[in-house]
Tab-separated table of C-alpha atoms and ligand atoms in Angstrom:
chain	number	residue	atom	x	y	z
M	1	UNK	CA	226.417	124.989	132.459
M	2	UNK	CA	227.236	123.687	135.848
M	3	UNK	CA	225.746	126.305	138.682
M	4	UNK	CA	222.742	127.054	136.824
M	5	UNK	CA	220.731	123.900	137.610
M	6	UNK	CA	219.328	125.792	140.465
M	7	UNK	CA	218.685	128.806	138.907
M	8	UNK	CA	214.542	130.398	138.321
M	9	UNK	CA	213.363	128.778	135.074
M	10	UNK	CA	212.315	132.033	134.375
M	11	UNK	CA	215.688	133.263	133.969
M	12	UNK	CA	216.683	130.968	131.124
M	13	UNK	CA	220.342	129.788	131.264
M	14	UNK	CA	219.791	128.134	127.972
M	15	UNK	CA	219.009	131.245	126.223
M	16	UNK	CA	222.021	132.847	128.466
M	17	UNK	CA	224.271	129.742	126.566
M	18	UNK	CA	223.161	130.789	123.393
M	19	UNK	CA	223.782	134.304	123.894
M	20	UNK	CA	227.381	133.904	124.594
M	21	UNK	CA	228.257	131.816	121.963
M	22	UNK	CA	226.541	134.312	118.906
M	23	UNK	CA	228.970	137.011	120.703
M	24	UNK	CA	231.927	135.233	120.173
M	25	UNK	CA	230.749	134.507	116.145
M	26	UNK	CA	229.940	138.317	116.426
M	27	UNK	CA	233.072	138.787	117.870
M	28	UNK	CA	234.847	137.084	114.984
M	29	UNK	CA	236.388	134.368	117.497
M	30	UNK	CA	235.005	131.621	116.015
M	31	UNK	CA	235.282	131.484	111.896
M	32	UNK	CA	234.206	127.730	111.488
M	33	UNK	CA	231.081	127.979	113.756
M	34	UNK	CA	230.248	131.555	111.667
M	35	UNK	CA	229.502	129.838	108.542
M	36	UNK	CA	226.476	128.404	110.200
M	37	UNK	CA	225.344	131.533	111.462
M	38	UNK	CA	223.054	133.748	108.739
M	39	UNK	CA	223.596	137.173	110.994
M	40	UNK	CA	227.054	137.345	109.856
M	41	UNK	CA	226.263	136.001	106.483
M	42	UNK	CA	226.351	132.325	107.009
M	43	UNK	CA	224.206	129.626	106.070
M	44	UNK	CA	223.640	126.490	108.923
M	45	UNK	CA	224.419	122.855	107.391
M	46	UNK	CA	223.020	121.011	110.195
M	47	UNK	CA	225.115	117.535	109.256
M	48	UNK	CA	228.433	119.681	110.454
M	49	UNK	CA	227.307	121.947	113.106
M	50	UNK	CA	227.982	120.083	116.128
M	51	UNK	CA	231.350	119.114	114.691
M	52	UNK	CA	232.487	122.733	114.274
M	53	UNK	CA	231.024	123.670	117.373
M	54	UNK	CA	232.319	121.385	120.086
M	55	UNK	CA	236.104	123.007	119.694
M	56	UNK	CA	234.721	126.317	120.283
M	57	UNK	CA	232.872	125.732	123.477
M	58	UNK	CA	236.186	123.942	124.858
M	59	UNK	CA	238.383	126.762	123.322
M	60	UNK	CA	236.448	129.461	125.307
M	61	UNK	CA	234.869	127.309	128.024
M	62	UNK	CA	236.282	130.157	130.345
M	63	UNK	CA	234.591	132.785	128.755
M	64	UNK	CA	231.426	131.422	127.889
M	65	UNK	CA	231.152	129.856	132.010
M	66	UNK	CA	231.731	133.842	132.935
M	67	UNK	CA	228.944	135.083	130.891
M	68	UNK	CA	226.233	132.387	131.223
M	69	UNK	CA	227.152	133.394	134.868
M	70	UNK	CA	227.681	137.497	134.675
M	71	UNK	CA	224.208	137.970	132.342
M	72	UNK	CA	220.636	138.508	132.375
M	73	UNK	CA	218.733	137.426	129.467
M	74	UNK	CA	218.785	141.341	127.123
M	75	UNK	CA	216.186	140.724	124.590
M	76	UNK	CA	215.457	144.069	123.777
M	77	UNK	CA	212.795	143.542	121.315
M	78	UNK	CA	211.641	146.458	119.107
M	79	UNK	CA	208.770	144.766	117.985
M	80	UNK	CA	207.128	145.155	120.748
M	81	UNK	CA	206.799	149.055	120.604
M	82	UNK	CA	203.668	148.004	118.061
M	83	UNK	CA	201.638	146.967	120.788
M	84	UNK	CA	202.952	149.353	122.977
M	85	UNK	CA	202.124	152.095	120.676
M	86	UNK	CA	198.359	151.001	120.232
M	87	UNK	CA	197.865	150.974	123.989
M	88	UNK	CA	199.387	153.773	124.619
M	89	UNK	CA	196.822	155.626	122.162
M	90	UNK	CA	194.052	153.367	124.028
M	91	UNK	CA	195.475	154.578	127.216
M	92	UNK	CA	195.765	158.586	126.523
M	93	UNK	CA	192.165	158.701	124.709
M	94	UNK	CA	190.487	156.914	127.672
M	95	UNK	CA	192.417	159.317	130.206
M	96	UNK	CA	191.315	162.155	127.971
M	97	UNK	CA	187.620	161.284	128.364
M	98	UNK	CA	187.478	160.487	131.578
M	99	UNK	CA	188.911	163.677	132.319
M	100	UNK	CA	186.556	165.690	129.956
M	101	UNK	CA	189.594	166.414	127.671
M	102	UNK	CA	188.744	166.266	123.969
M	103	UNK	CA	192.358	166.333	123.080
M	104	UNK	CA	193.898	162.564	124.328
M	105	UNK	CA	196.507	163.278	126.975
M	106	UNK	CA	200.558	163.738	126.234
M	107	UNK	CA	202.559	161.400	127.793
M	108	UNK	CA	205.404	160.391	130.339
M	109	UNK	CA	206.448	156.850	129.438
M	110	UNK	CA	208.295	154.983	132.603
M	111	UNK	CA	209.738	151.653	131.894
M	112	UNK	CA	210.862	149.256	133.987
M	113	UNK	CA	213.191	146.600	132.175
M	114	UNK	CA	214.344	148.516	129.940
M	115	UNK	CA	217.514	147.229	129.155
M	116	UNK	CA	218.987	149.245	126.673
M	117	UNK	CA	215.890	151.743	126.409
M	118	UNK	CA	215.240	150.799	122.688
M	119	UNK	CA	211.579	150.397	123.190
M	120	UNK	CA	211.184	154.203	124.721
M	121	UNK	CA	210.417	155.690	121.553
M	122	UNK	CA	206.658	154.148	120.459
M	123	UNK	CA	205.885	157.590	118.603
M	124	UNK	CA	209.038	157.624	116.697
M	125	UNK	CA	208.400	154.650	115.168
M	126	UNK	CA	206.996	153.580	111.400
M	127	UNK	CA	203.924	151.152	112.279
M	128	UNK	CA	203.039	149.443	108.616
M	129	UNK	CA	199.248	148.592	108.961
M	130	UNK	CA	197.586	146.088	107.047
M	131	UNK	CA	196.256	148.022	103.612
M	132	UNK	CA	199.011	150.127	103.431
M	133	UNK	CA	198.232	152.768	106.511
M	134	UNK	CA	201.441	153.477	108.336
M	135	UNK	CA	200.859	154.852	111.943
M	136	UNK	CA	204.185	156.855	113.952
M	137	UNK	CA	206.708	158.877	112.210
M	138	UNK	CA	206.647	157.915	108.127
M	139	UNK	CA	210.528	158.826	108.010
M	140	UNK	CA	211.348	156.733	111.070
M	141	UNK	CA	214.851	154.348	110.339
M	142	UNK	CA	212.438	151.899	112.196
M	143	UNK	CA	209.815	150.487	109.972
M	144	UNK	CA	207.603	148.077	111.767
M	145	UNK	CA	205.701	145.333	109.692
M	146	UNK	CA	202.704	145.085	112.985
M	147	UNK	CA	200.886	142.168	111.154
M	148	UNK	CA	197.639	143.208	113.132
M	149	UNK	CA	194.498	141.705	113.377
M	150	UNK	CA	191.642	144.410	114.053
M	151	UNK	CA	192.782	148.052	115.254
M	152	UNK	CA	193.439	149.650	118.735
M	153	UNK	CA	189.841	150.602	119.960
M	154	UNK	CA	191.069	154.062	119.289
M	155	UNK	CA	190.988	157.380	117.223
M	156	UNK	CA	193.736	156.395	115.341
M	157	UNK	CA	194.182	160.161	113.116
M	158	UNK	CA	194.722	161.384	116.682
M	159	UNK	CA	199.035	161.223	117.319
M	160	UNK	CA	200.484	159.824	120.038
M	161	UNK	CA	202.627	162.231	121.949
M	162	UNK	CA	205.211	161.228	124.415
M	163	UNK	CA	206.554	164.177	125.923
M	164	UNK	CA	208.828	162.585	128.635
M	165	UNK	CA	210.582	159.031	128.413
M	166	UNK	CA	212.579	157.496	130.595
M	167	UNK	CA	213.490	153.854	131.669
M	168	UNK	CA	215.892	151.731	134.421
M	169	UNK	CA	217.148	148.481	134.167
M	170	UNK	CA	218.777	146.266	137.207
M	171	UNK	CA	221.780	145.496	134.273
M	172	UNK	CA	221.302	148.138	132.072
M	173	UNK	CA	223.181	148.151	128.479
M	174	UNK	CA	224.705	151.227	127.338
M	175	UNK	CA	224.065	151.097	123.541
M	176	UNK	CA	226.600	153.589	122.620
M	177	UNK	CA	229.226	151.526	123.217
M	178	UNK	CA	230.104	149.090	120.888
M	179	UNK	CA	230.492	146.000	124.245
M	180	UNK	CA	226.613	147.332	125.033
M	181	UNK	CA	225.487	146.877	120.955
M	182	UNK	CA	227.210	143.692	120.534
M	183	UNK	CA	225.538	142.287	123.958
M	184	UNK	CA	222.039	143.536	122.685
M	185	UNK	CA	222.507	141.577	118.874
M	186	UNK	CA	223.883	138.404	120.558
M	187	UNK	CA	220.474	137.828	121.829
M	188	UNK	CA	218.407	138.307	118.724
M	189	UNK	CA	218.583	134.677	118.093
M	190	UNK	CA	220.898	134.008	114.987
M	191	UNK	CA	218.630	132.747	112.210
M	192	UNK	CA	216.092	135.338	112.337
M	193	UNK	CA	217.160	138.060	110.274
M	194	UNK	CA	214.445	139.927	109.825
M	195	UNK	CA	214.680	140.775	113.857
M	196	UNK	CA	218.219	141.601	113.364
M	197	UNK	CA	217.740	144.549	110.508
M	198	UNK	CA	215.101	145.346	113.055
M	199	UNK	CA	217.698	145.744	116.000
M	200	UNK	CA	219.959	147.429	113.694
M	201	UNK	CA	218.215	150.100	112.708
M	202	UNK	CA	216.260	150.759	116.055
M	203	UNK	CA	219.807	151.489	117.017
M	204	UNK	CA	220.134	154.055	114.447
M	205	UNK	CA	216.845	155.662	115.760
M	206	UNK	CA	218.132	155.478	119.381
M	207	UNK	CA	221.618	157.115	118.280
M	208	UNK	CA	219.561	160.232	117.073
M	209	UNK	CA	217.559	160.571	120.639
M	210	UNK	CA	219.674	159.439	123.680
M	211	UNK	CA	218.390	158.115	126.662
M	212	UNK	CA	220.044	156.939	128.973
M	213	UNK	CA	218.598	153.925	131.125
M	214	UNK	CA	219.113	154.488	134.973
M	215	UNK	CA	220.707	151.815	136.744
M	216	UNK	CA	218.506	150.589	139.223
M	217	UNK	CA	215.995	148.015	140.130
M	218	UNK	CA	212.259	148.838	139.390
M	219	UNK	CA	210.246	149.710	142.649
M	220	UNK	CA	213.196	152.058	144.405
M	221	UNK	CA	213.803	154.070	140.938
M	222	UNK	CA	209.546	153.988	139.902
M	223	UNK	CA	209.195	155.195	143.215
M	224	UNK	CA	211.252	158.452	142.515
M	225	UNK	CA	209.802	158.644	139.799
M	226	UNK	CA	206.378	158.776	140.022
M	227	UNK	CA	206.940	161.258	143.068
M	228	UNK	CA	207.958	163.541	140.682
M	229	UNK	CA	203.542	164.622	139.645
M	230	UNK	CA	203.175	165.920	136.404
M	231	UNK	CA	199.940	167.200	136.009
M	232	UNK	CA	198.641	167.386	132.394
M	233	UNK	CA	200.302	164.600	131.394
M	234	UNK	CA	198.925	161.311	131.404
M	235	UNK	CA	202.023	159.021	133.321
M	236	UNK	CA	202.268	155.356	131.439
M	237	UNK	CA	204.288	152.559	133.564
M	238	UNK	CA	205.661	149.940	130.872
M	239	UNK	CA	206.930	146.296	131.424
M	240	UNK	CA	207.524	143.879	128.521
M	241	UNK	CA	209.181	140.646	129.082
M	242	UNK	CA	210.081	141.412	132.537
M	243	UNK	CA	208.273	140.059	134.933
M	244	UNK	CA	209.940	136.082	134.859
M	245	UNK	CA	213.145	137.740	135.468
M	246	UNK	CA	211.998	139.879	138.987
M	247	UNK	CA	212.579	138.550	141.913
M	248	UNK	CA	209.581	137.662	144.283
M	249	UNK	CA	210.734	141.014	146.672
M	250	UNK	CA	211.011	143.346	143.862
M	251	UNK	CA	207.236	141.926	142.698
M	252	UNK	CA	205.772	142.858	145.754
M	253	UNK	CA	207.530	146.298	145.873
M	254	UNK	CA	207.184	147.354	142.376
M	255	UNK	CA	203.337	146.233	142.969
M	256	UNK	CA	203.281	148.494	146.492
M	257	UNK	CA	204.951	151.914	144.611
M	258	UNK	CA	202.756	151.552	141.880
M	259	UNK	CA	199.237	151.333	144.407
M	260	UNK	CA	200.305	153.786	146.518
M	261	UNK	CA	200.575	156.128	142.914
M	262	UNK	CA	197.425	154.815	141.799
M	263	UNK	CA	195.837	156.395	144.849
M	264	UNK	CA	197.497	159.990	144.366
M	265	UNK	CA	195.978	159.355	140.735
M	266	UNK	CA	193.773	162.823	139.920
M	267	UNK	CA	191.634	163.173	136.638
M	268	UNK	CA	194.644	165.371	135.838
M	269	UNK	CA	197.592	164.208	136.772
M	270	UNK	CA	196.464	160.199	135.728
M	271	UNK	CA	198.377	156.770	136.163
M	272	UNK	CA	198.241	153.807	133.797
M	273	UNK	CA	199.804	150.689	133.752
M	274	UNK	CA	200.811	148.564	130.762
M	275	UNK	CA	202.103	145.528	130.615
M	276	UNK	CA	203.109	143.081	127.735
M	277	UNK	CA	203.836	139.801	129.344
M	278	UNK	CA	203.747	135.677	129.011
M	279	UNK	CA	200.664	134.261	130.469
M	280	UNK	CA	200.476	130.376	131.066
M	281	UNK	CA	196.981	129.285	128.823
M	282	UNK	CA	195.115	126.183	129.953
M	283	UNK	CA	195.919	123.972	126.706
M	284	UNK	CA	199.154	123.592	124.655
M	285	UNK	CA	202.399	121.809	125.070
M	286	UNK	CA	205.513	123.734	125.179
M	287	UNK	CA	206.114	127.328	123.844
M	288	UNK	CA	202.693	127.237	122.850
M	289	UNK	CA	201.327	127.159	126.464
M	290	UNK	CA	202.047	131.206	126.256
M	291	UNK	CA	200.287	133.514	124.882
M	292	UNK	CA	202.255	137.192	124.988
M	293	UNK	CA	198.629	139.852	126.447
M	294	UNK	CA	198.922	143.171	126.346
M	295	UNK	CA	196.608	144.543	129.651
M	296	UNK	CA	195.976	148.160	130.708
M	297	UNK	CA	195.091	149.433	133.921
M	298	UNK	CA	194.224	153.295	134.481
M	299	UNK	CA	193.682	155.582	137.500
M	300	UNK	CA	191.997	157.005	138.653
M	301	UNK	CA	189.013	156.253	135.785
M	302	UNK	CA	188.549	152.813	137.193
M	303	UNK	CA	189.825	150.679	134.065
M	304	UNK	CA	191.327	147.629	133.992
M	305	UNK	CA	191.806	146.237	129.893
M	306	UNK	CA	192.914	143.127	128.086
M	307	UNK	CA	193.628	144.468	124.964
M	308	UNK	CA	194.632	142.010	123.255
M	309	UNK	CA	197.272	138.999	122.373
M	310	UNK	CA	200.566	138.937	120.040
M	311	UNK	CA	203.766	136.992	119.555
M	312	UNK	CA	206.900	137.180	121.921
M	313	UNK	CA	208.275	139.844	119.992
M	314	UNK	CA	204.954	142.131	119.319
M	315	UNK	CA	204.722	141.020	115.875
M	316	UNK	CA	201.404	139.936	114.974
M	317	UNK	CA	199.594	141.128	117.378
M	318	UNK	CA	195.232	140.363	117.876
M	319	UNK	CA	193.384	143.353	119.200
M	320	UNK	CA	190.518	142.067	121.061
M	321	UNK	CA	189.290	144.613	124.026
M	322	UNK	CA	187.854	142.819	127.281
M	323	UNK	CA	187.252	144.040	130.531
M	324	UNK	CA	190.460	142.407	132.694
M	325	UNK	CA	189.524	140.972	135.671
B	1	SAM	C1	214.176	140.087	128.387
B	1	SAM	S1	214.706	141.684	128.883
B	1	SAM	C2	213.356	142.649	128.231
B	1	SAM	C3	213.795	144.018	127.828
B	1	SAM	C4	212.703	144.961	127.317
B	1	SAM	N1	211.694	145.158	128.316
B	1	SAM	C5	212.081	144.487	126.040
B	1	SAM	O1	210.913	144.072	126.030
B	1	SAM	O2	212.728	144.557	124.986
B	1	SAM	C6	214.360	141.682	130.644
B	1	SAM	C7	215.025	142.833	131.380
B	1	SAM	O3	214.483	142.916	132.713
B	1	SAM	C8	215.516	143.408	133.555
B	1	SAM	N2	215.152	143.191	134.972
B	1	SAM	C9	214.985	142.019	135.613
B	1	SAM	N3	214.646	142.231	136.914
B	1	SAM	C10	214.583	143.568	137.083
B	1	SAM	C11	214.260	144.413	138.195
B	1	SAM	N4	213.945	143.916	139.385
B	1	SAM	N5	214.274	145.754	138.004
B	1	SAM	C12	214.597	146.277	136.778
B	1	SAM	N6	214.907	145.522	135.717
B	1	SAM	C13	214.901	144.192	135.840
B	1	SAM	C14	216.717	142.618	133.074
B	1	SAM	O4	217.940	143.193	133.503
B	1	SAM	C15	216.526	142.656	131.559
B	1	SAM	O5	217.181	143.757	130.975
């Protein structure tokens, strides 16, 4: 780990460490340190871990220095399409009315962060509400448990439509290659299983509607983007989990494209902004300090929405609408 003593907390070598050594049980290079590891069938005996993992970091220091080094944190969580899909209803019904609509606007979904662009397909998702409602596609490969509290302040009979979808990354991971997969399931941490089947099969889904993620930072490629007007549709910018890793530059450019769109913003061709992202709360210790909010802004109608607050990954998730000041 030495060189990353400097680096931004918010970039996590730790995690980065952890990362690279699940790859290389993923990769098969490490059979003693696999039976500890439930994604590939193991089960951890804590008494014997550290014994059978020392001679694997100092068989591949060389490998595991380069990629704590080479990569970004790519926790592509798709969990977190729940809350994205519930504030994306929020978003295109509010749009709708303030535009006299009675139908809620279709939508272009831009995401910054995307790493591999598994979370740019909200409405193709199955959302499993509590008392057996499922919201999305019913035949989806991707069945989300959301484990909400309350609903969306939304009609939810009325179907989300995203008509356009498209996403960057700085490091983007090309998911259908087998090097971009197994770099996207070395970061679901090992012991949770459930979030593996749910990587797995939001691969499937992604393998039956490509996208490719652009290669570029956020500001220069949302930029392009949202020169590009598209009136009728209501254009959504998305950011989950993002923000720690953006450098203080790219903040304040990402946050100069997006005003400068905000003010093109017509009843017709509107802008919103959703985020789902760590804020620090005033008590706790640890992990617990942050809580994951899901805020919407929208242009030009004038609102500006907590909507509510989940886990890291989406899943549960508390709806809970407040003006956001
Ligand atoms: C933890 S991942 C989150 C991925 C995805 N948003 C999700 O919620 O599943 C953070 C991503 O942000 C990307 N990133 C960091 N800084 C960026 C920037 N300035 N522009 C575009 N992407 C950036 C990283 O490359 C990484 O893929």
């Amino acid at each position: 780990m030495a060189g990353t003593e400097r680096d931004r907390g918010g970039s996590v070598p730790g995690l980065r460490f952890a990362g690279a050594v699940h790859r290389l049980v993923l990769e098969g290079r490490a059979p003693r340190l696999a039976r500890h590891y439930p994604t590939v069938g193991g089960t951890p005996v804590l008494d014997e871990l550290w014994t059978d993992t020392e001679p694997v970091l100092h068989q591949h220091v060389d490998v595991l220095r380069r990629r704590v080094r080479a990569t970004v944190v790519q926790t592509n969580e798709p969990g977190r399409m729940a809350p994205l899909h519930g504030g994306l209803l929020v978003a295109a019904q509010r749009a709708a009315e303030a535009a006299g609509h009675a139908e809620p606007f279709p939508i272009r979904l831009l995401e910054v962060g995307a790493s591999g662009g598994l979370n740019l397909r909200p409405d193709r998702v199955a959302l499993e509400l509590p008392g057996g409602r499922t919201l999305g596609d019913p035949d989806s490969p991707l069945r989300l448990p959301t484990e909400w509290a309350g609903l969306p302040p939304a009609d939810l009979d009325a179907p989300l439509r995203v008509i356009e979808r498209a996403g960057c990354d700085a490091n983007p991971v090309d998911i259908t290659t087998e090097d971009g997969r197994l770099h996207l399931s070395s970061f679901v941490w090992p012991d949770m299983l459930d979030r593996w089947r749910r990587l797995q099969a939001a691969l499937r889904l992604a393998a039956t509607n490509p996208v490719r993620v652009a290669a570029a930072p956020g500001p220069s490629w949302l930029a392009r983007r949202l020169a590009e007007r598209r009136p009728g549709l209501l254009t959504v910018v998305w950011h989950s989990i993002v923000w720690q890793y953006v450098s203080p530059g790219d903040r304040a450019r990402g946050r100069a494209v997006l005003a400068a769109a905000a003010t093109k913003a017509t009843p017709e061709a509107p802008l919103a902004l959703l985020v789902y992202e760590p804020r620090r709360t005033a008590g706790g210790q640890g992990p617990s300090r942050w809580r994951f909010d899901l805020l919407l802004r929208l242009w030009p109608a004038g609102h500006s929405l907590y909507l509510g607050s989940g886990g890291g990954h989406g899943i549960p998730f508390s709806w809970d609408v407040r003006p956001w000041t």
